[in-house]
Amino acid sequence: SSCSLVAELLPQDLSVVPASLLVLLLATIVVDTRAFSLKELKFSHTDVRATQKLLLAIGADLGNLGILGNSSSRGELLAAAEVVRTLSLPPQAAVGGAMTIKQLARRLLDARHDVEALKPNELLRLDYKQERSGGVEVGASAIFASLPKLLKRVGGAAALAREMQSFAQVQGVHVLFALCKKDKATRLKGIAMTAHPASSQTAERLQLGLAKFPHGLPARLSTQLLFKKQQIHELGFGISFESAEPAEGCAVGASLLPLMCSTMRPEVTRKTLLPAILSLCEATPDKPA
């Protein structure tokens, strides 16, 4: 979590830092790490150590648990994470009546996923990442709705293509992905993709590359723990894009490419998908307009 890095930069004496700021940092780390879930493994030594320091500063009792060191083993990391997630929270961190880190994450994530009042462009902006590789600017929005619900909500594929194209232009990206949550009916996640017409070849290359994985997945990715945990190195992402429907007549300053959609394996997250996309851009760099 970026907030773990911020916590590392705080003064040694955290008593000089407002408690409200410490709680905000703690809450963000808890969400980003999914309360140090051993199933999702979205945390590092830095995350656990920062959380321990923040908890101590706001009055939590760590018991016999010492502050985790950078050289601690993987086993020590996992053991410390398991203890941290069950520690009792001090009153000022007990948001929504949460008693533990695990409960706090649940309260915050439930609130975070309540997106009924958000407009389409706000949904795209809510949890957005942008990276550049091989001359290609790539945007990836995590959407807290299933793809079928998202399409229904915005009025169909043409409308979603228009919203995504407009958002992509504002962000200055060549290709934009919307990663949707698991659909209850199919138990699969969904993904939508659009690109500026001048980047159509880049978009096609990414579609083909994602469909071929795990074939061609770089070793530097396939050997990573999270890629193995999600079985990307064996099963790939389960993506096979198809045109949702023609998007004629809904251009935003230019002819709009059709929206490309696909289902996706439920285990896949942006933490594995985005690096894989960037590797495809890096492998055969070009200069999209």
Short mmCIF file of C-alpha atoms in Angstrom, two decimals:
data_model
loop_
_atom_site.label_atom_id
_atom_site.label_comp_id
_atom_site.label_asym_id
_atom_site.label_seq_id
_atom_site.Cartn_x
_atom_site.Cartn_y
_atom_site.Cartn_z
CA SER A 1 0.00 0.00 0.00
CA SER A 2 1.23 3.52 -0.78
CA CYS A 3 0.06 4.49 2.70
CA SER A 4 2.54 2.01 4.16
CA LEU A 5 5.29 3.91 2.37
CA VAL A 6 3.92 7.19 3.75
CA ALA A 7 3.88 5.69 7.26
CA GLU A 8 7.54 4.73 6.85
CA LEU A 9 8.38 8.41 6.20
CA LEU A 10 6.63 9.71 9.31
CA PRO A 11 8.68 10.90 12.31
CA GLN A 12 10.00 8.23 14.64
CA ASP A 13 7.88 9.73 17.40
CA LEU A 14 4.34 9.29 16.07
CA SER A 15 2.87 11.12 19.05
CA VAL A 16 3.53 14.37 17.14
CA VAL A 17 1.27 13.18 14.29
CA PRO A 18 -2.51 13.76 14.62
CA ALA A 19 -4.23 10.52 15.60
CA SER A 20 -6.87 11.09 12.91
CA LEU A 21 -4.15 10.97 10.23
CA LEU A 22 -2.74 7.75 11.69
CA VAL A 23 -6.20 6.15 11.61
CA LEU A 24 -6.69 7.22 7.98
CA LEU A 25 -3.36 5.66 7.00
CA LEU A 26 -4.23 2.50 8.91
CA ALA A 27 -7.67 2.25 7.30
CA THR A 28 -6.24 2.56 3.79
CA ILE A 29 -3.59 -0.08 4.42
CA VAL A 30 -6.27 -2.40 5.82
CA VAL A 31 -8.35 -1.99 2.64
CA ASP A 32 -5.39 -2.32 0.25
CA THR A 33 -4.16 -5.51 1.94
CA ARG A 34 -7.67 -6.93 2.42
CA ALA A 35 -6.93 -7.13 6.16
CA PHE A 36 -3.77 -9.12 5.46
CA SER A 37 -5.73 -11.98 3.96
CA LEU A 38 -3.53 -15.06 3.63
CA LYS A 39 -5.69 -16.12 0.71
CA GLU A 40 -5.16 -12.97 -1.37
CA LEU A 41 -1.58 -12.18 -0.21
CA LYS A 42 -1.78 -8.48 -1.08
CA PHE A 43 0.75 -7.37 1.51
CA SER A 44 4.47 -7.12 2.17
CA HIS A 45 6.84 -6.72 5.11
CA THR A 46 6.40 -2.94 4.78
CA ASP A 47 2.61 -3.20 5.09
CA VAL A 48 2.75 -5.33 8.24
CA ARG A 49 5.46 -3.22 9.85
CA ALA A 50 3.64 0.05 9.10
CA THR A 51 0.39 -1.35 10.52
CA GLN A 52 2.14 -2.47 13.70
CA LYS A 53 3.65 1.00 14.20
CA LEU A 54 0.37 2.76 13.54
CA LEU A 55 -1.53 0.48 15.90
CA LEU A 56 1.01 1.08 18.67
CA ALA A 57 0.80 4.84 18.12
CA ILE A 58 -2.98 4.92 18.54
CA GLY A 59 -2.95 2.77 21.66
CA ALA A 60 -3.33 -0.85 20.52
CA ASP A 61 -1.76 -3.66 22.50
CA LEU A 62 0.50 -5.83 20.34
CA GLY A 63 1.19 -8.21 23.20
CA ASN A 64 4.44 -10.11 22.68
CA LEU A 65 4.50 -9.34 18.95
CA GLY A 66 7.58 -7.32 18.03
CA ILE A 67 7.86 -4.98 15.05
CA LEU A 68 8.54 -7.02 11.92
CA GLY A 69 11.98 -6.50 10.39
CA ASN A 70 12.92 -6.23 6.72
CA SER A 71 14.97 -9.41 6.95
CA SER A 72 12.18 -11.49 8.50
CA SER A 73 11.41 -14.75 6.74
CA ARG A 74 8.28 -15.40 4.73
CA GLY A 75 7.01 -17.58 7.56
CA GLU A 76 7.53 -14.79 10.07
CA LEU A 77 5.75 -12.37 7.74
CA LEU A 78 2.68 -14.59 7.43
CA ALA A 79 2.62 -15.31 11.16
CA ALA A 80 2.81 -11.59 12.00
CA ALA A 81 0.05 -10.81 9.48
CA GLU A 82 -2.24 -13.43 11.03
CA VAL A 83 -1.73 -11.93 14.50
CA VAL A 84 -2.24 -8.34 13.29
CA ARG A 85 -5.57 -9.10 11.60
CA THR A 86 -7.06 -10.37 14.86
CA LEU A 87 -5.74 -7.68 17.23
CA SER A 88 -8.29 -5.62 19.15
CA LEU A 89 -8.63 -2.08 17.80
CA PRO A 90 -8.48 0.94 20.12
CA PRO A 91 -11.73 2.98 20.24
CA GLN A 92 -10.55 5.72 17.84
CA ALA A 93 -9.95 3.16 15.10
CA ALA A 94 -13.18 1.21 15.68
CA VAL A 95 -14.94 2.54 12.58
CA GLY A 96 -18.52 1.30 12.34
CA GLY A 97 -18.08 -0.64 15.54
CA ALA A 98 -15.26 -2.80 14.15
CA MET A 99 -13.35 -4.62 16.86
CA THR A 100 -10.49 -6.08 14.78
CA ILE A 101 -8.52 -5.32 11.62
CA LYS A 102 -10.50 -8.02 9.84
CA GLN A 103 -13.81 -6.44 10.83
CA LEU A 104 -12.54 -2.97 9.93
CA ALA A 105 -11.68 -4.11 6.42
CA ARG A 106 -15.16 -5.59 5.99
CA ARG A 107 -16.86 -2.36 7.11
CA LEU A 108 -14.70 -0.20 4.83
CA LEU A 109 -14.94 -2.47 1.80
CA ASP A 110 -18.71 -2.69 2.12
CA ALA A 111 -18.88 1.11 2.12
CA ARG A 112 -16.42 1.32 -0.75
CA HIS A 113 -18.49 -1.01 -2.90
CA ASP A 114 -21.69 0.99 -2.41
CA VAL A 115 -21.54 2.72 -5.80
CA GLU A 116 -25.21 3.07 -6.70
CA ALA A 117 -25.07 6.86 -6.59
CA LEU A 118 -22.00 7.18 -8.83
CA LYS A 119 -22.13 8.25 -12.48
CA PRO A 120 -20.31 6.11 -15.11
CA ASN A 121 -17.26 8.40 -15.26
CA GLU A 122 -17.11 8.37 -11.46
CA LEU A 123 -17.14 4.59 -11.49
CA LEU A 124 -14.20 4.61 -13.90
CA ARG A 125 -12.30 7.11 -11.76
CA LEU A 126 -13.03 5.54 -8.36
CA ASP A 127 -10.26 2.89 -8.47
CA TYR A 128 -8.07 3.77 -11.43
CA LYS A 129 -4.46 2.94 -12.34
CA GLN A 130 -2.43 4.22 -15.27
CA GLU A 131 0.93 2.97 -16.56
CA ARG A 132 3.10 3.47 -19.63
CA SER A 133 5.09 0.79 -21.45
CA GLY A 134 6.52 0.58 -24.95
CA GLY A 135 5.13 4.01 -25.80
CA VAL A 136 1.58 2.97 -24.86
CA GLU A 137 -0.42 4.66 -22.12
CA VAL A 138 -2.66 2.06 -20.50
CA GLY A 139 -5.51 2.78 -18.10
CA ALA A 140 -7.21 0.17 -15.93
CA SER A 141 -10.32 0.87 -13.86
CA ALA A 142 -11.54 -1.59 -11.24
CA ILE A 143 -15.35 -1.44 -11.37
CA PHE A 144 -17.41 -2.42 -8.34
CA ALA A 145 -20.16 -3.94 -10.46
CA SER A 146 -20.42 -6.98 -12.72
CA LEU A 147 -20.10 -6.40 -16.46
CA PRO A 148 -23.77 -7.27 -17.19
CA LYS A 149 -24.91 -4.83 -14.48
CA LEU A 150 -22.54 -2.14 -15.73
CA LEU A 151 -23.81 -2.48 -19.30
CA LYS A 152 -27.42 -2.30 -18.11
CA ARG A 153 -26.68 0.66 -15.89
CA VAL A 154 -25.11 2.83 -18.61
CA GLY A 155 -27.56 1.79 -21.35
CA GLY A 156 -25.68 -0.83 -23.37
CA ALA A 157 -22.33 -1.42 -25.02
CA ALA A 158 -22.44 1.67 -27.23
CA ALA A 159 -23.06 3.90 -24.23
CA LEU A 160 -20.28 2.24 -22.23
CA ALA A 161 -17.91 2.61 -25.18
CA ARG A 162 -18.72 6.31 -25.28
CA GLU A 163 -18.17 6.75 -21.55
CA MET A 164 -14.89 4.83 -21.63
CA GLN A 165 -13.65 6.69 -24.70
CA SER A 166 -14.41 10.04 -23.09
CA PHE A 167 -12.65 9.00 -19.88
CA ALA A 168 -9.65 7.71 -21.86
CA GLN A 169 -9.32 11.04 -23.65
CA VAL A 170 -9.39 12.96 -20.36
CA GLN A 171 -6.73 10.67 -18.88
CA GLY A 172 -4.62 10.72 -22.03
CA VAL A 173 -4.48 6.95 -22.49
CA HIS A 174 -4.36 4.97 -25.73
CA VAL A 175 -6.12 1.90 -24.32
CA LEU A 176 -8.56 1.65 -21.42
CA PHE A 177 -9.70 -1.47 -19.58
CA ALA A 178 -12.62 -1.79 -17.17
CA LEU A 179 -12.21 -4.77 -14.83
CA CYS A 180 -15.58 -5.78 -13.41
CA LYS A 181 -16.44 -7.82 -10.33
CA LYS A 182 -17.68 -11.40 -10.43
CA ASP A 183 -21.12 -11.99 -11.91
CA LYS A 184 -23.29 -14.08 -9.60
CA ALA A 185 -24.87 -15.98 -12.48
CA THR A 186 -21.70 -17.07 -14.29
CA ARG A 187 -19.32 -16.82 -11.30
CA LEU A 188 -16.85 -15.18 -13.68
CA LYS A 189 -15.42 -11.68 -13.69
CA GLY A 190 -15.80 -9.45 -16.74
CA ILE A 191 -13.55 -7.09 -18.64
CA ALA A 192 -14.30 -4.38 -21.19
CA MET A 193 -11.77 -2.66 -23.42
CA THR A 194 -11.74 0.34 -25.73
CA ALA A 195 -9.06 2.31 -27.54
CA HIS A 196 -8.59 5.42 -29.60
CA PRO A 197 -9.00 4.59 -33.32
CA ALA A 198 -5.35 5.57 -33.94
CA SER A 199 -4.36 2.84 -31.45
CA SER A 200 -6.45 0.08 -33.04
CA GLN A 201 -3.40 -2.04 -33.92
CA THR A 202 -2.13 -1.78 -30.35
CA ALA A 203 -5.56 -2.82 -29.07
CA GLU A 204 -5.67 -5.83 -31.38
CA ARG A 205 -2.19 -6.90 -30.28
CA LEU A 206 -3.21 -6.72 -26.64
CA GLN A 207 -6.40 -8.70 -27.28
CA LEU A 208 -4.48 -11.49 -29.00
CA GLY A 209 -1.71 -11.52 -26.42
CA LEU A 210 -4.08 -11.73 -23.46
CA ALA A 211 -5.96 -14.60 -25.09
CA LYS A 212 -2.70 -16.55 -25.64
CA PHE A 213 -1.48 -16.36 -22.06
CA PRO A 214 0.01 -18.32 -20.34
CA HIS A 215 1.87 -18.93 -23.61
CA GLY A 216 4.35 -16.10 -23.93
CA LEU A 217 4.01 -14.91 -20.34
CA PRO A 218 7.44 -13.56 -19.29
CA ALA A 219 9.27 -15.62 -16.69
CA ARG A 220 9.70 -12.54 -14.49
CA LEU A 221 5.91 -12.55 -14.11
CA SER A 222 5.07 -16.26 -14.18
CA THR A 223 7.43 -16.94 -11.28
CA GLN A 224 5.93 -14.28 -9.02
CA LEU A 225 3.99 -15.50 -6.00
CA LEU A 226 0.69 -13.82 -6.91
CA PHE A 227 0.80 -15.11 -10.50
CA LYS A 228 1.27 -18.62 -9.09
CA LYS A 229 -1.42 -18.09 -6.48
CA GLN A 230 -3.89 -17.13 -9.25
CA GLN A 231 -2.54 -19.94 -11.49
CA ILE A 232 -1.85 -17.47 -14.28
CA HIS A 233 1.29 -19.42 -15.18
CA GLU A 234 -0.86 -22.50 -15.88
CA LEU A 235 -4.33 -21.25 -16.85
CA GLY A 236 -3.77 -17.73 -18.11
CA PHE A 237 -6.48 -15.11 -17.58
CA GLY A 238 -9.37 -16.83 -19.33
CA ILE A 239 -9.86 -13.80 -21.60
CA SER A 240 -11.19 -13.96 -25.16
CA PHE A 241 -12.45 -10.60 -26.39
CA GLU A 242 -15.43 -10.19 -28.68
CA SER A 243 -17.14 -7.07 -30.00
CA ALA A 244 -20.12 -6.29 -27.78
CA GLU A 245 -22.04 -4.38 -30.44
CA PRO A 246 -21.34 -1.70 -33.06
CA ALA A 247 -20.66 1.67 -31.52
CA GLU A 248 -21.46 3.76 -34.55
CA GLY A 249 -22.92 7.17 -33.88
CA CYS A 250 -21.57 7.48 -30.36
CA ALA A 251 -18.17 8.97 -31.12
CA VAL A 252 -16.47 11.50 -28.92
CA GLY A 253 -14.63 13.71 -31.36
CA ALA A 254 -13.66 10.76 -33.56
CA SER A 255 -14.98 7.47 -34.89
CA LEU A 256 -15.25 5.13 -31.96
CA LEU A 257 -14.03 1.56 -31.98
CA PRO A 258 -16.53 -1.10 -30.87
CA LEU A 259 -16.44 -2.05 -27.23
CA MET A 260 -14.58 -5.32 -26.70
CA CYS A 261 -15.79 -7.52 -23.85
CA SER A 262 -14.87 -10.84 -22.31
CA THR A 263 -15.37 -12.93 -19.23
CA MET A 264 -12.33 -13.53 -17.04
CA ARG A 265 -11.30 -16.10 -14.45
CA PRO A 266 -12.61 -15.04 -11.01
CA GLU A 267 -9.18 -15.37 -9.38
CA VAL A 268 -7.63 -12.73 -11.65
CA THR A 269 -6.94 -9.26 -10.24
CA ARG A 270 -5.49 -6.05 -11.64
CA LYS A 271 -2.26 -6.78 -9.75
CA THR A 272 -1.54 -9.57 -12.25
CA LEU A 273 -3.47 -8.41 -15.31
CA LEU A 274 -1.96 -4.93 -15.62
CA PRO A 275 1.69 -6.13 -15.48
CA ALA A 276 0.85 -8.72 -18.14
CA ILE A 277 -0.69 -6.04 -20.36
CA LEU A 278 2.38 -3.84 -19.90
CA SER A 279 4.63 -6.75 -20.83
CA LEU A 280 2.79 -7.06 -24.14
CA CYS A 281 3.29 -3.35 -24.80
CA GLU A 282 6.96 -3.64 -23.93
CA ALA A 283 7.56 -6.72 -26.06
CA THR A 284 6.69 -5.00 -29.34
CA PRO A 285 6.77 -1.27 -28.65
CA ASP A 286 5.15 1.11 -31.08
CA LYS A 287 4.14 4.74 -31.21
CA PRO A 288 0.35 5.07 -31.13
CA ALA A 289 -1.07 8.50 -31.88
#
